[in-house]
PDB file of C-alpha atoms in Angstrom:
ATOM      1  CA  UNK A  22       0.000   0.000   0.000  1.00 50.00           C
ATOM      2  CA  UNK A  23       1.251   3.491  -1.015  1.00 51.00           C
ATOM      3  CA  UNK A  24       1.002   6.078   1.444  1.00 55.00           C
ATOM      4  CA  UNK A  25       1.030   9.860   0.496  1.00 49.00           C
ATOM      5  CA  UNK A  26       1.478  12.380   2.838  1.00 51.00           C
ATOM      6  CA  UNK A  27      -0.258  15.814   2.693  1.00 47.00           C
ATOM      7  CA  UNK A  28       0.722  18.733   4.209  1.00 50.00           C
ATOM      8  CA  UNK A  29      -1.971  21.707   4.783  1.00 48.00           C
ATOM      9  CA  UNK A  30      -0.517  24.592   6.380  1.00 51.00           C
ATOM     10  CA  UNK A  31      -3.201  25.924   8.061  1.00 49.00           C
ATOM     11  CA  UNK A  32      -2.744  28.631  10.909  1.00 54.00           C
ATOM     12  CA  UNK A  33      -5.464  29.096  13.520  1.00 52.00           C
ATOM     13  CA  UNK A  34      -7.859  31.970  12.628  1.00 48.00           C
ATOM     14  CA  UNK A  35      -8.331  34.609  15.569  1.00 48.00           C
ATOM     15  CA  UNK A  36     -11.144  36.422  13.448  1.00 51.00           C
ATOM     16  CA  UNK A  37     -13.963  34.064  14.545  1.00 48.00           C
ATOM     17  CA  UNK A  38     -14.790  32.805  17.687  1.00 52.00           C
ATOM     18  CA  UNK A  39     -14.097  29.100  18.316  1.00 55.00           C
ATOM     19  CA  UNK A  40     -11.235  27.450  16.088  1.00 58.00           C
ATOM     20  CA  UNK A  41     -11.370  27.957  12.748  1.00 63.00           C
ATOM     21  CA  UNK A  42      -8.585  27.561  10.675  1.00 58.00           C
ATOM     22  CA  UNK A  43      -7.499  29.339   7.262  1.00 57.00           C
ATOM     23  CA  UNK A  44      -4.583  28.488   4.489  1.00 59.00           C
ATOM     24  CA  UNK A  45      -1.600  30.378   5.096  1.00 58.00           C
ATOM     25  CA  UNK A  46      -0.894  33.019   2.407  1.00 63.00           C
ATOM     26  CA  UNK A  47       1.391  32.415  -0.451  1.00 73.00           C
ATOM     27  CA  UNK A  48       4.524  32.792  -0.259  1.00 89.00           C
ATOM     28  CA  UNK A  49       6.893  34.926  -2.308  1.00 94.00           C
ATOM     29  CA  UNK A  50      10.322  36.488  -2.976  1.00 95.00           C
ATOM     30  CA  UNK A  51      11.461  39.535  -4.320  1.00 96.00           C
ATOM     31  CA  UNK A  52      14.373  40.266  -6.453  1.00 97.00           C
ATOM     32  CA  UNK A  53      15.678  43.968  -6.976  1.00 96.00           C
ATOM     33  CA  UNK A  54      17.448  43.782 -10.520  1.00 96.00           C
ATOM     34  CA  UNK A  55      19.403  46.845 -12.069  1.00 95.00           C
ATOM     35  CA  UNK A  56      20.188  46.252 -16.178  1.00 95.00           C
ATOM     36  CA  UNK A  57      23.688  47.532 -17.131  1.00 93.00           C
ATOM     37  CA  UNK A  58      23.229  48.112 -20.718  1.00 92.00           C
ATOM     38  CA  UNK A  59      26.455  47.094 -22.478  1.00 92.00           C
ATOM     39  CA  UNK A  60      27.726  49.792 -24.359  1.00 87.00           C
ATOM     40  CA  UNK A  61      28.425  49.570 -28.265  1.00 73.00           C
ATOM     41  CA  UNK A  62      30.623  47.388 -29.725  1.00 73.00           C
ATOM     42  CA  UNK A  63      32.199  50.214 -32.318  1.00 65.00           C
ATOM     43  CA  UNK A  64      33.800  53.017 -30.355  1.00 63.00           C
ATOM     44  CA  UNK A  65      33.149  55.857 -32.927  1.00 58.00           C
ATOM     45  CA  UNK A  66      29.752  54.822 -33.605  1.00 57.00           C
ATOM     46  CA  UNK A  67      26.862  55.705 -30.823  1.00 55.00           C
ATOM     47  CA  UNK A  68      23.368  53.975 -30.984  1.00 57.00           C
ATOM     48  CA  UNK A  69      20.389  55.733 -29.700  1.00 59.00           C
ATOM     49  CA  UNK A  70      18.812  53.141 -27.094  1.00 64.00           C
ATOM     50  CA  UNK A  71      15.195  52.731 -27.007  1.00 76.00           C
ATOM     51  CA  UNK A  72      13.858  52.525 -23.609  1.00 84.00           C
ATOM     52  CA  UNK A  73      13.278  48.799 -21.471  1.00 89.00           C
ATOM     53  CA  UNK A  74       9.443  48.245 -21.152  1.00 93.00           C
ATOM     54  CA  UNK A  75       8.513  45.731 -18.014  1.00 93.00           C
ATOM     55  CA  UNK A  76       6.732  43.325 -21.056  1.00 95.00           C
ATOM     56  CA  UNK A  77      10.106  42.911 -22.497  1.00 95.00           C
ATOM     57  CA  UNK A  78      12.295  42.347 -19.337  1.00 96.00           C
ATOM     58  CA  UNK A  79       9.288  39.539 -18.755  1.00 96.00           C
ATOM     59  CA  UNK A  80       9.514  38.120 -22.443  1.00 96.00           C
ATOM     60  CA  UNK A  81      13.213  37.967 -21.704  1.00 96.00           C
ATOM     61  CA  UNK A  82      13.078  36.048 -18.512  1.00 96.00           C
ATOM     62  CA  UNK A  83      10.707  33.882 -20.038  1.00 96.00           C
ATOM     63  CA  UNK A  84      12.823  32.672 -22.382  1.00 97.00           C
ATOM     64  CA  UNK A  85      15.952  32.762 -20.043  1.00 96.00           C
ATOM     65  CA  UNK A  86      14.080  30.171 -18.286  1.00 97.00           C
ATOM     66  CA  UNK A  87      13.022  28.156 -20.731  1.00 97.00           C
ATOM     67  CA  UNK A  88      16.103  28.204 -22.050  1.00 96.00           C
ATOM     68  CA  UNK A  89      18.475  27.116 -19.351  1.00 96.00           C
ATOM     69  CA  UNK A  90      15.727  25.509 -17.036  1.00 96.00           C
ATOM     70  CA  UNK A  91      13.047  23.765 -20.092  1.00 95.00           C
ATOM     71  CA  UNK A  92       9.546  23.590 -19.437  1.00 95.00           C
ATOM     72  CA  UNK A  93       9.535  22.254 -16.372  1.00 94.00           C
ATOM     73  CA  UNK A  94      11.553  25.264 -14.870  1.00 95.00           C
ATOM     74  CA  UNK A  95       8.811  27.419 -16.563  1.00 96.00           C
ATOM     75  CA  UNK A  96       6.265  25.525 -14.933  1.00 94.00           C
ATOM     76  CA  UNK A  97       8.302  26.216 -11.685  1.00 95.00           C
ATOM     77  CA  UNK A  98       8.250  29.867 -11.790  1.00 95.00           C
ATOM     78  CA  UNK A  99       5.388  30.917 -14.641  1.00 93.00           C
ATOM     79  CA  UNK A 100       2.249  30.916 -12.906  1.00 93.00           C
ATOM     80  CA  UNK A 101       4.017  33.219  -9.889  1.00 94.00           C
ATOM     81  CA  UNK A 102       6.546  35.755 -12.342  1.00 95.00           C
ATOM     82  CA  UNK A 103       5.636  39.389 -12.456  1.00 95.00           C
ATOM     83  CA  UNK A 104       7.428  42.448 -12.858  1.00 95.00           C
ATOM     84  CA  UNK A 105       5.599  44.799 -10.241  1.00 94.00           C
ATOM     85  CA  UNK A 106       7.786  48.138 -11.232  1.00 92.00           C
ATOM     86  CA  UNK A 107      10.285  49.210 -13.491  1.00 92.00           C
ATOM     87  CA  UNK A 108      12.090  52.494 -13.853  1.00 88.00           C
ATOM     88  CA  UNK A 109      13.120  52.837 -17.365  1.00 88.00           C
ATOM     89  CA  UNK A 110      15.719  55.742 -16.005  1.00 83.00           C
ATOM     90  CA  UNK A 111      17.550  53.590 -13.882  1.00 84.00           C
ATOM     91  CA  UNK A 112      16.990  50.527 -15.477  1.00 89.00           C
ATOM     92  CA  UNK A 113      15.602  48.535 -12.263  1.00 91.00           C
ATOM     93  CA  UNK A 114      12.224  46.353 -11.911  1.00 93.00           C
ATOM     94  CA  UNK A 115      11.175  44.326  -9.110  1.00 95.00           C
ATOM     95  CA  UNK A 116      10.309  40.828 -10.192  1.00 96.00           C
ATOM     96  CA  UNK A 117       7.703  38.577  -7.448  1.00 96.00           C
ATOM     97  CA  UNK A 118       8.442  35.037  -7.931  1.00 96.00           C
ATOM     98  CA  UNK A 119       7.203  32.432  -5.976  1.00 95.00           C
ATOM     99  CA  UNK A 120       9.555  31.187  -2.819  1.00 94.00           C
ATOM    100  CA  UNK A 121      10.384  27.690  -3.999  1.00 93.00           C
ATOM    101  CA  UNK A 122      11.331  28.458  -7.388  1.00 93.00           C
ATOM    102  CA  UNK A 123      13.090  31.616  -6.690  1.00 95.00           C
ATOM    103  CA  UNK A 124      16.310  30.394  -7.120  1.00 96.00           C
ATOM    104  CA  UNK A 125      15.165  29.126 -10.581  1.00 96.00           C
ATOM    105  CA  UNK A 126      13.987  32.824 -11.198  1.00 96.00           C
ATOM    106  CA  UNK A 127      17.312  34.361  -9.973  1.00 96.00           C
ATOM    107  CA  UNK A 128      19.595  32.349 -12.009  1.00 97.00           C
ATOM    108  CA  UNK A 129      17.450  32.976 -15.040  1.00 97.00           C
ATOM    109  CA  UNK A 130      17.867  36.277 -14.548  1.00 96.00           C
ATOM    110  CA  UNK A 131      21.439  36.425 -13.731  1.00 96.00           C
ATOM    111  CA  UNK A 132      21.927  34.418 -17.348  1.00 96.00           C
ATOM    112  CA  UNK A 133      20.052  37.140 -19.386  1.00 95.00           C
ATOM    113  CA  UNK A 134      21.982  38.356 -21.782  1.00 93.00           C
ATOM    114  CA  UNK A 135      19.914  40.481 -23.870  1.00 94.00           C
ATOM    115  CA  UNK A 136      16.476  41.712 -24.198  1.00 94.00           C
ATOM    116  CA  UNK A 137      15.328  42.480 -27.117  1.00 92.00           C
ATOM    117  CA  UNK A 138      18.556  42.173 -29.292  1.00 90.00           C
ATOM    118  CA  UNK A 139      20.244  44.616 -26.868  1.00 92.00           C
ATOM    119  CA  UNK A 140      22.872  43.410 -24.414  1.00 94.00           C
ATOM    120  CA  UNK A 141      22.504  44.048 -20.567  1.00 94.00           C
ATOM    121  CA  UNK A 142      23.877  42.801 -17.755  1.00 95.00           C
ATOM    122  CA  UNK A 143      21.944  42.231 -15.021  1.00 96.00           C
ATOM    123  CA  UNK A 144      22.804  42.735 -11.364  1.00 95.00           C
ATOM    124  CA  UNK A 145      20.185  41.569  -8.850  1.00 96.00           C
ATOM    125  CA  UNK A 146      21.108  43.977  -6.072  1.00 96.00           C
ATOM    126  CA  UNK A 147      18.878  42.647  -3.322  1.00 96.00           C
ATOM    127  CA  UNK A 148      16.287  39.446  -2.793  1.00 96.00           C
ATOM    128  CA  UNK A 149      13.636  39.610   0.209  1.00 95.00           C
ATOM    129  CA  UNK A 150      10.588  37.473   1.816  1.00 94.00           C
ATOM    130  CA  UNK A 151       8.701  40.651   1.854  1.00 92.00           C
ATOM    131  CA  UNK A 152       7.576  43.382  -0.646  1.00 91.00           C
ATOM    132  CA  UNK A 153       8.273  45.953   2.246  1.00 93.00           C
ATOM    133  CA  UNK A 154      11.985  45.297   2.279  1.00 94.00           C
ATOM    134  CA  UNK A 155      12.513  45.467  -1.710  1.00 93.00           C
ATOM    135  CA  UNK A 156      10.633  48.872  -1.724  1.00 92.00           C
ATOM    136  CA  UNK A 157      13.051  50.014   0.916  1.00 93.00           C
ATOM    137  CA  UNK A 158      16.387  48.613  -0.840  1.00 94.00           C
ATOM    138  CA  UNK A 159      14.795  49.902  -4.519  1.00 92.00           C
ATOM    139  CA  UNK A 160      14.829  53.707  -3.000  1.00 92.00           C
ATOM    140  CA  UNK A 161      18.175  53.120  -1.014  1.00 93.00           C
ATOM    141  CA  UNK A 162      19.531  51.836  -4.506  1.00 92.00           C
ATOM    142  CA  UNK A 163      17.750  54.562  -6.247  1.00 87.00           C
ATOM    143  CA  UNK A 164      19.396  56.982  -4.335  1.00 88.00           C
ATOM    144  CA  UNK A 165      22.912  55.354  -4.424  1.00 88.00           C
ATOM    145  CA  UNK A 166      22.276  55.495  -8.462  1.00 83.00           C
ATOM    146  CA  UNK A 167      21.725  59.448  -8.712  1.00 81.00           C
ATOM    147  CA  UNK A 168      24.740  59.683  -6.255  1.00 82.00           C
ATOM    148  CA  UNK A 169      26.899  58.478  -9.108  1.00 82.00           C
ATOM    149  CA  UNK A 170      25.610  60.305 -11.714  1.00 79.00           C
ATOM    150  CA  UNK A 171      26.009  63.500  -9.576  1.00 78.00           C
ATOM    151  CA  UNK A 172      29.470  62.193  -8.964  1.00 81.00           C
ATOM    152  CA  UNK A 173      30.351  61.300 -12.586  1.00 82.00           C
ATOM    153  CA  UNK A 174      29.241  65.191 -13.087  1.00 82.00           C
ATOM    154  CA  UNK A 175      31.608  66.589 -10.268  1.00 78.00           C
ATOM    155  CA  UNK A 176      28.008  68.535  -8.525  1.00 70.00           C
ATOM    156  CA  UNK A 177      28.159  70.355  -5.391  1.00 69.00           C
ATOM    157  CA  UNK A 178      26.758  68.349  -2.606  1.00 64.00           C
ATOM    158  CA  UNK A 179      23.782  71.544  -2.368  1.00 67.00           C
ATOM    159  CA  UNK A 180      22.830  71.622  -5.972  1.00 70.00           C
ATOM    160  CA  UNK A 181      19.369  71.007  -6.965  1.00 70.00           C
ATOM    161  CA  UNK A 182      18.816  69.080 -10.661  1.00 72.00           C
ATOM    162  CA  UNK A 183      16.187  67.005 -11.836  1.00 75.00           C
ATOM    163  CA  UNK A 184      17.139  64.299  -9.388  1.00 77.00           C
ATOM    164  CA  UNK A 185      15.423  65.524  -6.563  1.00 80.00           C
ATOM    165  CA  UNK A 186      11.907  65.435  -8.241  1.00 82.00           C
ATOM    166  CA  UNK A 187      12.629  62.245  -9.787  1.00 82.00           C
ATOM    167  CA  UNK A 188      14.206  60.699  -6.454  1.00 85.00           C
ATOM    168  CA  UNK A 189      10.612  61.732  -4.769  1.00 86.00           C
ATOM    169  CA  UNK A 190       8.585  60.620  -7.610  1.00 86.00           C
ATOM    170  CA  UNK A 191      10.582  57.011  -7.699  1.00 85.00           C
ATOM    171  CA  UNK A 192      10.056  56.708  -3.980  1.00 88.00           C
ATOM    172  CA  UNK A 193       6.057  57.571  -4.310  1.00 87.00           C
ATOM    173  CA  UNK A 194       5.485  54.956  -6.588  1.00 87.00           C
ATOM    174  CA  UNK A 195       7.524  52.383  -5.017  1.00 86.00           C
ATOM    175  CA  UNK A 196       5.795  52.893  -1.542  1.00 86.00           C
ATOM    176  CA  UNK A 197       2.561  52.543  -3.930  1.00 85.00           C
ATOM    177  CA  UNK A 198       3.374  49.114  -4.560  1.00 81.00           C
ATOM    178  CA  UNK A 199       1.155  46.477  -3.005  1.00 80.00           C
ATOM    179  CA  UNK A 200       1.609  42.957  -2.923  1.00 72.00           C
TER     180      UNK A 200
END
């Protein structure tokens, strides 16, 4: 006789009087990613680059997965993928993946090489349990990112440029976010 064990994670409910109990919530993980584009191959020559949409970084990753994981890593990680913001300024997105595939989602995304015909390289910069904690490292990042461009342009620590409004903006939506 086969046996098969099943496992209902079911928390008890305080809601209702008596004990009730409820399915636990789902699950999920959340990957910051930053695309480096990779600049052009001929030095003299300069390409204009046409922005990242969140559809493409998700046609991408499809196909990343499918690619180095098959079907059965899509089946993994399809039903739970979404990008839930992009900023096609700083090139980062937030991608919600189920927990037990994440890994299968990470590497995917780590093996990206291009989207759309043009190269990247993608850096996740931080993975968390909750949607809270990738909000916060998104505007840390965010921040960190308009710290180097002020940098690379050798700006006074006081001076006010489009940053500001667009470092507020960013952090609006990404608080806006909800799970």
């Amino acid at each position: 006789m086969v046996r098969f064990k099943v496992r209902l994670h079911l928390r008890p409910s305080t809601q209702f009087s008596g004990t009730r109990y409820r399915i636990a919530a789902r699950q999920n993980r959340w990957l910051l990613v930053e695309f480096l584009p990779v600049p052009a191959p001929v030095p003299g020559r300069a390409t204009a680059q046409e922005e990242l949409s969140s559809k493409q970084i998700w046609a991408a990753l499809k196909q990343s997965v499918i690619t180095h994981f098959g079907d059965t890593g899509w089946g993994a990680v399809g039903s739970s993928l979404t990008i839930k913001y992009f900023s096609p300024r700083t090139n980062m997105c937030i991608v919600r993946v189920a927990r037990d595939p994440h890994k299968i989602a990470w590497a995917s995304v780590t093996l990206m090489t291009a989207i759309d015909g043009r190269r990247y390289i993608p850096h996740v910069v931080h993975v968390s349990g909750t949607i809270k904690q990738a909000q916060l490292a998104a505007i840390r990042h965010n921040r960190e990112i308009v710290a180097r461009y002020r940098a690379r342009a050798k700006l006074p620590a006081g001076y006010q440029d489009s940053y500001e409004e667009y470092l507020r903006a960013s952090a609006q939506e990404i608080e806006a976010l909800q799970d």
